[in-house]
PDB file of C-alpha atoms and ligand atoms in Angstrom:
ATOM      1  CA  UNK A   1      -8.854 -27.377 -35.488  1.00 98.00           C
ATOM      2  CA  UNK A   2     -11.496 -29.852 -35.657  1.00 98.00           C
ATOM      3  CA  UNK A   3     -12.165 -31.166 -31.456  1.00 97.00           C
ATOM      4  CA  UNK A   4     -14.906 -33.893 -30.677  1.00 96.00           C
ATOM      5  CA  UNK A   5     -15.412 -37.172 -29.009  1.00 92.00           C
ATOM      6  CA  UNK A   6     -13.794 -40.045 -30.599  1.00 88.00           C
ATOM      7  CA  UNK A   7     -16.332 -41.167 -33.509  1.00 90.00           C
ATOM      8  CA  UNK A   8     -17.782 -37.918 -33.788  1.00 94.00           C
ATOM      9  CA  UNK A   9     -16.031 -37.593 -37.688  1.00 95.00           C
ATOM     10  CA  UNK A  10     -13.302 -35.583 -37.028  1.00 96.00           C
ATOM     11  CA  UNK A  11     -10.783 -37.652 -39.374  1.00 94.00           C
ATOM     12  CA  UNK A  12     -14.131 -38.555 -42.576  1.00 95.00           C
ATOM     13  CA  UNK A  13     -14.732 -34.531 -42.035  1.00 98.00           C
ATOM     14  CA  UNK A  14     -10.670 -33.755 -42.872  1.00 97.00           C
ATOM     15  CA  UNK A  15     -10.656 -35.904 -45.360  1.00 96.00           C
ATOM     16  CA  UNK A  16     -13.328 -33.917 -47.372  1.00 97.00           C
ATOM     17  CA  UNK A  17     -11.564 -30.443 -46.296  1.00 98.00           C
ATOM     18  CA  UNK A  18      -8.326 -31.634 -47.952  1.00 97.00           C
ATOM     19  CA  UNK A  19     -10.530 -32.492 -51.084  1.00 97.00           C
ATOM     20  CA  UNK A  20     -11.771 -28.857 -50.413  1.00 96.00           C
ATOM     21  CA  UNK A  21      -8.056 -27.620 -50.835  1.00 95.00           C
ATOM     22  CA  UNK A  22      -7.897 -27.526 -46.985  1.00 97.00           C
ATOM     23  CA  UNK A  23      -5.082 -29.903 -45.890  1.00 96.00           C
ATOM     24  CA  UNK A  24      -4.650 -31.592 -43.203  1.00 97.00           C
ATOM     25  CA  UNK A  25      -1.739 -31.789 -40.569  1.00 97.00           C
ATOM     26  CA  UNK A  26      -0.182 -35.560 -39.809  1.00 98.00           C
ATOM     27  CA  UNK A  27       0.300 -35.433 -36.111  1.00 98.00           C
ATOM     28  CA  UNK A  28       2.436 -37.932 -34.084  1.00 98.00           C
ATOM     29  CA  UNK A  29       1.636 -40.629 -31.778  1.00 98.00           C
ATOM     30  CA  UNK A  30       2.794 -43.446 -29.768  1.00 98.00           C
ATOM     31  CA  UNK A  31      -0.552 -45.717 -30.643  1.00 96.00           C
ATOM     32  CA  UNK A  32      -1.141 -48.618 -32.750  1.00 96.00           C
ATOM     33  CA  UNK A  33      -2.360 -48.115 -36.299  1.00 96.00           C
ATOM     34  CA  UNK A  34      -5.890 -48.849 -36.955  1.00 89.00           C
ATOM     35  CA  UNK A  35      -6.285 -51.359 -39.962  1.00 87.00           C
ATOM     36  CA  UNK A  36      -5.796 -49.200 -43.312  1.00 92.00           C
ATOM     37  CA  UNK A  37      -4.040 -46.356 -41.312  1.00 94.00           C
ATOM     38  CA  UNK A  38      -0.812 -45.086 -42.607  1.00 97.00           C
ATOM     39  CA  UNK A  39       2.538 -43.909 -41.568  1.00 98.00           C
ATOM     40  CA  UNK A  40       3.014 -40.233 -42.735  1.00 97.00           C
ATOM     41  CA  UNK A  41      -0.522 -40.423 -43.929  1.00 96.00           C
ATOM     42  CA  UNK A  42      -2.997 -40.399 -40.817  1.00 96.00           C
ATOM     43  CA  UNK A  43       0.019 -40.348 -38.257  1.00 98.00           C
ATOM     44  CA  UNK A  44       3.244 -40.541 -38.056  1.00 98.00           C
ATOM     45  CA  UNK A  45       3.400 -43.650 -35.604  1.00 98.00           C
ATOM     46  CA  UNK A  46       6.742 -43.527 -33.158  1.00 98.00           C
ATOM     47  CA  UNK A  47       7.610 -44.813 -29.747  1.00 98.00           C
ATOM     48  CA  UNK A  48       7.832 -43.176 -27.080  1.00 97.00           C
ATOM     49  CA  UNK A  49      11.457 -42.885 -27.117  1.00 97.00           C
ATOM     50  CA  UNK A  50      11.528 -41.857 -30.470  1.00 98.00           C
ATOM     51  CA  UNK A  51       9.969 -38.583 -29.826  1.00 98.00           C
ATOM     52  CA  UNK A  52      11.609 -35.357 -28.810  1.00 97.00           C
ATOM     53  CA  UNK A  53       9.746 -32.522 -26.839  1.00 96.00           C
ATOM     54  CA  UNK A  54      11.533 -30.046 -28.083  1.00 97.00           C
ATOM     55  CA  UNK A  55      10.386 -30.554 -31.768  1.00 97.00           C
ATOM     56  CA  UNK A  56       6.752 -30.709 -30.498  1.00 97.00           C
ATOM     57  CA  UNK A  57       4.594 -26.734 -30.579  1.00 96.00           C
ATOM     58  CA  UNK A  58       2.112 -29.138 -28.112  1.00 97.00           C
ATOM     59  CA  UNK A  59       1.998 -32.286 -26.873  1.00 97.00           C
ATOM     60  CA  UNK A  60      -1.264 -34.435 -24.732  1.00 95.00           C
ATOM     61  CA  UNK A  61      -1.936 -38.109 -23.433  1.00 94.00           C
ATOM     62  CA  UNK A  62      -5.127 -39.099 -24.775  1.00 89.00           C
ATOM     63  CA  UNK A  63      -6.229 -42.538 -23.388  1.00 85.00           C
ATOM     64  CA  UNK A  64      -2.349 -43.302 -22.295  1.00 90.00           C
ATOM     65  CA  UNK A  65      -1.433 -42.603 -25.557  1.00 95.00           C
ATOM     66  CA  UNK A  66       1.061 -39.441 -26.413  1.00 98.00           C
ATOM     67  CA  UNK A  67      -0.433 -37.351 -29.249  1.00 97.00           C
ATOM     68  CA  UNK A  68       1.635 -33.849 -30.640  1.00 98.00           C
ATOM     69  CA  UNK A  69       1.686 -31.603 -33.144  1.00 97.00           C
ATOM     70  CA  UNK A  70       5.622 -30.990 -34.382  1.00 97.00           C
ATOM     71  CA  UNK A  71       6.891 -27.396 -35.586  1.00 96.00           C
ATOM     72  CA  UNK A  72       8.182 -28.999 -38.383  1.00 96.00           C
ATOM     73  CA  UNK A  73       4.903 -30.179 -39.552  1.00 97.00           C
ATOM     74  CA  UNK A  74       3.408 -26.423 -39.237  1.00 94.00           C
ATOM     75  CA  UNK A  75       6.310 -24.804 -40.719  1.00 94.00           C
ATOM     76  CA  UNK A  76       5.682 -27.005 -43.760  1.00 95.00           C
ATOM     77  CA  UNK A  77       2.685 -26.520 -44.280  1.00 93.00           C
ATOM     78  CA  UNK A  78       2.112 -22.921 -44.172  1.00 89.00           C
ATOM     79  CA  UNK A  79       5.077 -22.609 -46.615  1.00 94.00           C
ATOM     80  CA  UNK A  80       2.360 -24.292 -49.137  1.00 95.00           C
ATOM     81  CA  UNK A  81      -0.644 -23.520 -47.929  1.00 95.00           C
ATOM     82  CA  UNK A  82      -2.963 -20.804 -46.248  1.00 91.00           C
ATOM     83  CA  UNK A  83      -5.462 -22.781 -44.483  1.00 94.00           C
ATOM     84  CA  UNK A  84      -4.812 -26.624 -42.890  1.00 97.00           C
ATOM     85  CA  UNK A  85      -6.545 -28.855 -40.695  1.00 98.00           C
ATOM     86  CA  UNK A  86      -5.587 -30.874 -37.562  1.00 98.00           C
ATOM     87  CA  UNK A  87      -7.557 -33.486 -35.622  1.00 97.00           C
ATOM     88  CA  UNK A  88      -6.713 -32.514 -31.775  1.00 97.00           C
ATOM     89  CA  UNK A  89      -8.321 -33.456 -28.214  1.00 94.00           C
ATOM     90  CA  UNK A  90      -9.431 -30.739 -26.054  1.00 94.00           C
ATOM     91  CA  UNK A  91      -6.117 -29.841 -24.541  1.00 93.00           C
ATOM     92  CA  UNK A  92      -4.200 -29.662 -27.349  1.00 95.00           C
ATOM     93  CA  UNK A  93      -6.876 -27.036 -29.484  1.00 96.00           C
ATOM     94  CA  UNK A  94      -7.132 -25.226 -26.100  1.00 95.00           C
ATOM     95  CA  UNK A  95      -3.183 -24.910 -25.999  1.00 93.00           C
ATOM     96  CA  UNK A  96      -3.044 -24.285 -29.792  1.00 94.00           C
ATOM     97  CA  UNK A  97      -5.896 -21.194 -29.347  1.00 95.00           C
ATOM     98  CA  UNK A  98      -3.980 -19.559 -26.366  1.00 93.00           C
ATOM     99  CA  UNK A  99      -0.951 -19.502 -28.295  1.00 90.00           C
ATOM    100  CA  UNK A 100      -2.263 -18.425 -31.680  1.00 90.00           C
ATOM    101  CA  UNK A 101      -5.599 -16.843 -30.951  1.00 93.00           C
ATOM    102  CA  UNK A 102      -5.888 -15.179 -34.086  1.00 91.00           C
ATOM    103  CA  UNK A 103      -4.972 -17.535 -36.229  1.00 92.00           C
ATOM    104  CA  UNK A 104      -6.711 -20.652 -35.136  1.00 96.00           C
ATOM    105  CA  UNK A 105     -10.204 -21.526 -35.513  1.00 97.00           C
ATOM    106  CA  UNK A 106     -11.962 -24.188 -33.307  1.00 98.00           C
ATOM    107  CA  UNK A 107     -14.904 -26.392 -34.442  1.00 98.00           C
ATOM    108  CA  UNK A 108     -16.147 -28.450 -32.010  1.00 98.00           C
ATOM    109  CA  UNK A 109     -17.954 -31.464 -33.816  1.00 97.00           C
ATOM    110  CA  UNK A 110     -20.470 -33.925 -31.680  1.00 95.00           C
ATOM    111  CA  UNK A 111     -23.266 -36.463 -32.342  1.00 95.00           C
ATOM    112  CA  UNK A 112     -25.433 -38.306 -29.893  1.00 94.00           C
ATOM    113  CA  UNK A 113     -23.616 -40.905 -27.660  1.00 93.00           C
ATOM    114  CA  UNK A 114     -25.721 -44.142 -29.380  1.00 94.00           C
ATOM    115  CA  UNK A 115     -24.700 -43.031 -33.253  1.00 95.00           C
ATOM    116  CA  UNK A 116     -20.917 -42.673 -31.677  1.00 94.00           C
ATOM    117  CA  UNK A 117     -20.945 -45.849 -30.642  1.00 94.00           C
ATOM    118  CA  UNK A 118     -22.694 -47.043 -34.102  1.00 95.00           C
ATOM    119  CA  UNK A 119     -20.044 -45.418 -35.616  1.00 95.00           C
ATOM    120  CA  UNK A 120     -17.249 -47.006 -34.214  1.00 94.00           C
ATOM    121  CA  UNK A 121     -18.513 -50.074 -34.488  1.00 95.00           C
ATOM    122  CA  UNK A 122     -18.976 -49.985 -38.127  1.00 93.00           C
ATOM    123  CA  UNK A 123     -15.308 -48.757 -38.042  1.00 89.00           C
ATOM    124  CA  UNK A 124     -14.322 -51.843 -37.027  1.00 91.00           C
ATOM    125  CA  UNK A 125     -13.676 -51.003 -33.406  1.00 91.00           C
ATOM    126  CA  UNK A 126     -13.666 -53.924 -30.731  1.00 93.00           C
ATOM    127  CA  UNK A 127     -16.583 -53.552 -28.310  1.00 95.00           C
ATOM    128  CA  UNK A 128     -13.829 -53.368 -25.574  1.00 94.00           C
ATOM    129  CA  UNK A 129     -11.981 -50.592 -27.358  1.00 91.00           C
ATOM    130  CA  UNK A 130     -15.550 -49.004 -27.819  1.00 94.00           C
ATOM    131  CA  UNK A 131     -16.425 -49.239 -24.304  1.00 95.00           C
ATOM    132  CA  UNK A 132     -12.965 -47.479 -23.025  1.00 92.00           C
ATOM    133  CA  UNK A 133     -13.689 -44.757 -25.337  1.00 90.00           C
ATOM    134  CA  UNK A 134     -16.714 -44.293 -24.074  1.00 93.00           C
ATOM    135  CA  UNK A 135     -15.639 -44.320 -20.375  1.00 92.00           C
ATOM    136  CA  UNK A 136     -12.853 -41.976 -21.409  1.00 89.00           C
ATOM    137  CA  UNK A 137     -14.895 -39.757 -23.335  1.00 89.00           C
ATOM    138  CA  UNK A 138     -17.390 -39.911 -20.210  1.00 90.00           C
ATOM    139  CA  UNK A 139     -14.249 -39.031 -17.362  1.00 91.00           C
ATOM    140  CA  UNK A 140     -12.549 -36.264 -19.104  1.00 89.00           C
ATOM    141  CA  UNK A 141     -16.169 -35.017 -20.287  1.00 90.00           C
ATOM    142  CA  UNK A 142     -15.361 -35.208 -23.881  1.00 90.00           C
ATOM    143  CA  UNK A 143     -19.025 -34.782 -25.043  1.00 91.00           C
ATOM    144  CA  UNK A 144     -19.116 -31.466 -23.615  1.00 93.00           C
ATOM    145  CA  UNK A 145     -18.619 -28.458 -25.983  1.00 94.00           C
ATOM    146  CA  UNK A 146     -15.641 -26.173 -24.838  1.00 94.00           C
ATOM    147  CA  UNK A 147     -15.798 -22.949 -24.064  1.00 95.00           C
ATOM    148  CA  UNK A 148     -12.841 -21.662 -26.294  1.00 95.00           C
ATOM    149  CA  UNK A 149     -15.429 -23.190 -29.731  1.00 97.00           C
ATOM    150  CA  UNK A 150     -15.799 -21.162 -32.550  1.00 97.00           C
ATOM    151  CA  UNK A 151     -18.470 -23.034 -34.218  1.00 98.00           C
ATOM    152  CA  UNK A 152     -20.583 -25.975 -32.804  1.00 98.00           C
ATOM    153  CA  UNK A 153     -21.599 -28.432 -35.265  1.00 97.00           C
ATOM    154  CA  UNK A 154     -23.553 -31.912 -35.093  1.00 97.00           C
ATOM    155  CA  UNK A 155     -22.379 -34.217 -37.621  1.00 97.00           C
ATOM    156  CA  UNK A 156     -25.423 -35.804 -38.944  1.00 95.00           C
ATOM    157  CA  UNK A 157     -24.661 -35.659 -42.488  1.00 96.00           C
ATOM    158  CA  UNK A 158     -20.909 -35.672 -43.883  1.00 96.00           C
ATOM    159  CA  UNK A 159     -21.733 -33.266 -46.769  1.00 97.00           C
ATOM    160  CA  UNK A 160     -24.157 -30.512 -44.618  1.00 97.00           C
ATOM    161  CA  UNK A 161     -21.339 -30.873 -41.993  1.00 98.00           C
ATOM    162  CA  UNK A 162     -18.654 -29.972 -44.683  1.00 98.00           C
ATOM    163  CA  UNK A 163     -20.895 -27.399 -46.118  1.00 98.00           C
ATOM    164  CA  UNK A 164     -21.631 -25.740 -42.252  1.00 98.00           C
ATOM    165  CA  UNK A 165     -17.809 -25.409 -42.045  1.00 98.00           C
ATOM    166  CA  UNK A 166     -16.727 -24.177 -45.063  1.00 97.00           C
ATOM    167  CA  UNK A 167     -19.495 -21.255 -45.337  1.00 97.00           C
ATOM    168  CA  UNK A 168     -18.187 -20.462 -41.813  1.00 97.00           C
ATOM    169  CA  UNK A 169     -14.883 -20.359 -42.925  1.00 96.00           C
ATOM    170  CA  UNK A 170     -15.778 -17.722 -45.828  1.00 94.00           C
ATOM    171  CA  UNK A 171     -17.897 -15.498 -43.102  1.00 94.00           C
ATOM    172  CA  UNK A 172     -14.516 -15.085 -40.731  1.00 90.00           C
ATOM    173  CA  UNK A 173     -12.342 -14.860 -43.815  1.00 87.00           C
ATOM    174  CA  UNK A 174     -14.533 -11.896 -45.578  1.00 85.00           C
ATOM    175  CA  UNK A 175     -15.259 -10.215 -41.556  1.00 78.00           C
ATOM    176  CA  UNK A 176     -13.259  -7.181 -41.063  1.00 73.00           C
ATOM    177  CA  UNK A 177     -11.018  -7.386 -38.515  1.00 63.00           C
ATOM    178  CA  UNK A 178     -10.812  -4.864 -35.396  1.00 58.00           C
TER     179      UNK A 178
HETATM  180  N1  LIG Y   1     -21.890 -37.875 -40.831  1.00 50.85           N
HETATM  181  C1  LIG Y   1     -21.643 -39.182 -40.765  1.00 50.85           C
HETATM  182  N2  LIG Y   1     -22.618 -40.073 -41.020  1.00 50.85           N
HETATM  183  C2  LIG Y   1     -22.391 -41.403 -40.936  1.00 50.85           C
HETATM  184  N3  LIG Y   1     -21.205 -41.962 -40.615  1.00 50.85           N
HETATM  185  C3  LIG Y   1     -20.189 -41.119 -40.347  1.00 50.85           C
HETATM  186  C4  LIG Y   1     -20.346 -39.694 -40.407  1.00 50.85           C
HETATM  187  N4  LIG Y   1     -19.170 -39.118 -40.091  1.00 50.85           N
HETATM  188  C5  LIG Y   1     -18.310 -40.133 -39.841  1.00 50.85           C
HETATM  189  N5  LIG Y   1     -18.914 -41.332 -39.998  1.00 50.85           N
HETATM  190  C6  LIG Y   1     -18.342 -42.667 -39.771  1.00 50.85           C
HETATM  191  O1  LIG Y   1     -18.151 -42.787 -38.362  1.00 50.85           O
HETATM  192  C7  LIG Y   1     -16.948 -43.506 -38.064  1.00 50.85           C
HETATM  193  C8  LIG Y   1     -16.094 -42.642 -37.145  1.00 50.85           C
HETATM  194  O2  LIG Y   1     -15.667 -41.488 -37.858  1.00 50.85           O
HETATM  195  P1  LIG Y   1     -14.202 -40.914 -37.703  1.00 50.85           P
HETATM  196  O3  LIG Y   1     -13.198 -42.010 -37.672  1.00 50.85           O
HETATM  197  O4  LIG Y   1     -14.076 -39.856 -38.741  1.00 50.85           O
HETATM  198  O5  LIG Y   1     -14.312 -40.258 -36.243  1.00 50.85           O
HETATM  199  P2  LIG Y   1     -13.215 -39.496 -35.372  1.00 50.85           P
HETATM  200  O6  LIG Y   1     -13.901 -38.366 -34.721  1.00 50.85           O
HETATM  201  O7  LIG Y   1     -12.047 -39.163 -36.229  1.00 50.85           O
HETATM  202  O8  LIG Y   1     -12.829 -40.580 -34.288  1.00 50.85           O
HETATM  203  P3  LIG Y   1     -11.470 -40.777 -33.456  1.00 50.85           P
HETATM  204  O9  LIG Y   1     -11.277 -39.562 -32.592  1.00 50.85           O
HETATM  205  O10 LIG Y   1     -11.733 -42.001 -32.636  1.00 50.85           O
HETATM  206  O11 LIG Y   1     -10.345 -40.985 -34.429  1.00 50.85           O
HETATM  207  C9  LIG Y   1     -16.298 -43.821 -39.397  1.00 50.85           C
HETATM  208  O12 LIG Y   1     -16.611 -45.164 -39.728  1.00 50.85           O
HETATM  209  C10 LIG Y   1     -16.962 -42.856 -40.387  1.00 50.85           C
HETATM  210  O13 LIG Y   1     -17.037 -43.397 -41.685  1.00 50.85           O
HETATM  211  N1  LIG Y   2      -3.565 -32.655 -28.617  1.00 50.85           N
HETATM  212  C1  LIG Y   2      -3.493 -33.488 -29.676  1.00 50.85           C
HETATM  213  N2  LIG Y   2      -4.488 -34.327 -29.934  1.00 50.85           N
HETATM  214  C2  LIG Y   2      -4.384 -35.107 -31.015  1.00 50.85           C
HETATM  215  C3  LIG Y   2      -3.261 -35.082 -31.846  1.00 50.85           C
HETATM  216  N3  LIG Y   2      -3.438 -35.980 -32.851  1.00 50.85           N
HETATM  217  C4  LIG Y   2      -4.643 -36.520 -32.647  1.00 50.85           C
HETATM  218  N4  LIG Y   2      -5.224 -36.010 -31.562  1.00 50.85           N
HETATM  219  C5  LIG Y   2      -6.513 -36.341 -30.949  1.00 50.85           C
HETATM  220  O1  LIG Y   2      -6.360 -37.503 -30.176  1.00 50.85           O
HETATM  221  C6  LIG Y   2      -7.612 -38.169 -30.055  1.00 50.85           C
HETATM  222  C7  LIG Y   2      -7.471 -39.639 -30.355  1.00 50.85           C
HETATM  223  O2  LIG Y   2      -7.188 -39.853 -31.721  1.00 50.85           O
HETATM  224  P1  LIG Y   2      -7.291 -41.321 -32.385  1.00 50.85           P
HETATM  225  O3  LIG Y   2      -6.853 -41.159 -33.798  1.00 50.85           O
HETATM  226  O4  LIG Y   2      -6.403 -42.224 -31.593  1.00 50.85           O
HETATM  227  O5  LIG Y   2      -8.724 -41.742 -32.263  1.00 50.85           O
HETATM  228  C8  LIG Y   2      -8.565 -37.466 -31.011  1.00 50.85           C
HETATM  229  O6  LIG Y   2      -9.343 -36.555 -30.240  1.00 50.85           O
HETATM  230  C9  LIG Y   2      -7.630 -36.714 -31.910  1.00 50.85           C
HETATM  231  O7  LIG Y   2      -8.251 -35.570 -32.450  1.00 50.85           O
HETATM  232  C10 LIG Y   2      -2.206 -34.185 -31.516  1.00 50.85           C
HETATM  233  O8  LIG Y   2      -1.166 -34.102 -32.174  1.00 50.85           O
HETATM  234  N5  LIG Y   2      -2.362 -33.421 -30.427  1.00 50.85           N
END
């Protein structure tokens, strides 16, 4: 589960794990998509009344904004694959980790509060969009690391980032197990 502030590379770091044979899971939400953003590709984009909480394994608001995970994805995806991906806020990898402890993995991913702000800017963001971000980021103490991390990275370049994870990966994969 990849957890960090909003422009801290979550979503540029997935895309190179799912060119690393690490796919990612499309989660749901109720927000607008972001120029270039796909349904069924970065999100599956629904209303709220659309969505069912019974088809969800979590669910969070994030900036007034529902965000889940469905079972349906999961169940897909570990039919194919051994090892996926997912983008989630702080609530939903600290749900995810209590109910799978031993098969979820967090990696909490940060970078200075200026370069986020760079960052989203050259995304394209709106300086208002930017600034609630921020604030949010700021109130529900985003920037912090959470306790519940397996690995701590600052993503200063997209390939030593990528690199970080995936030799981490190997080390927990090759560790013998209790
Ligand atoms: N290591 C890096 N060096 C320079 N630019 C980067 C790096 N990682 C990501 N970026 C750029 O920063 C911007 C934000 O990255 P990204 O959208 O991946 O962040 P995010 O954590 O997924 O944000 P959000 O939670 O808001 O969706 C993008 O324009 C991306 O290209
Ligand atoms: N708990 C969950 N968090 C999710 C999910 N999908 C995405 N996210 C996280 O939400 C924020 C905002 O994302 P953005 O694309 O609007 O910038 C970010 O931290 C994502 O990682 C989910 O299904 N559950």
């Amino acid at each position: 589960m990849l957890v960090g502030p909003s422009g801290s590379g979550k979503t540029t770091v997935g895309y190179a794990l799912s060119e690393k044979g690490i796919p990612k899971l499309v989660t749901t939400t109720t927000r607008k998509p972001r120029e270039g953003e796909r349904d069924g590709v970065d999100y599956y984009f629904r209303e709220p009344d659309e969505l069912n909480p019974d088809d969800f394994i979590e669910q969070t608001v994030y900036n007034q904004r529902i965000y889940g995970l469905t079972k349906n994805e999961v169940k897909h995806a570990l039919e194919k694959y051994d090892k996926v991906h997912v983008s989630l806020d702080k609530n939903g990898a600290k749900a995810m980790k209590q109910a799978y402890p031993e098969e979820t993995l967090i990696i909490f991913m940060y970078v200075p509060l200026s370069e986020m702000v760079k960052r989203m800017t050259e995304r394209g963001d709106s300086e208002q969009k930017i600034s609630e971000r921020i604030d949010f980021s700021q109130e529900t103490n985003e920037l912090k690391p959470i306790e519940e991390a397996d690995l701590i990275i600052e993503n200063r370049s997209i390939e030593e980032t990528v690199d970080t994870i995936l030799y981490f990966l190997k080390q927990r994969a090759s560790a013998p197990t209790e």
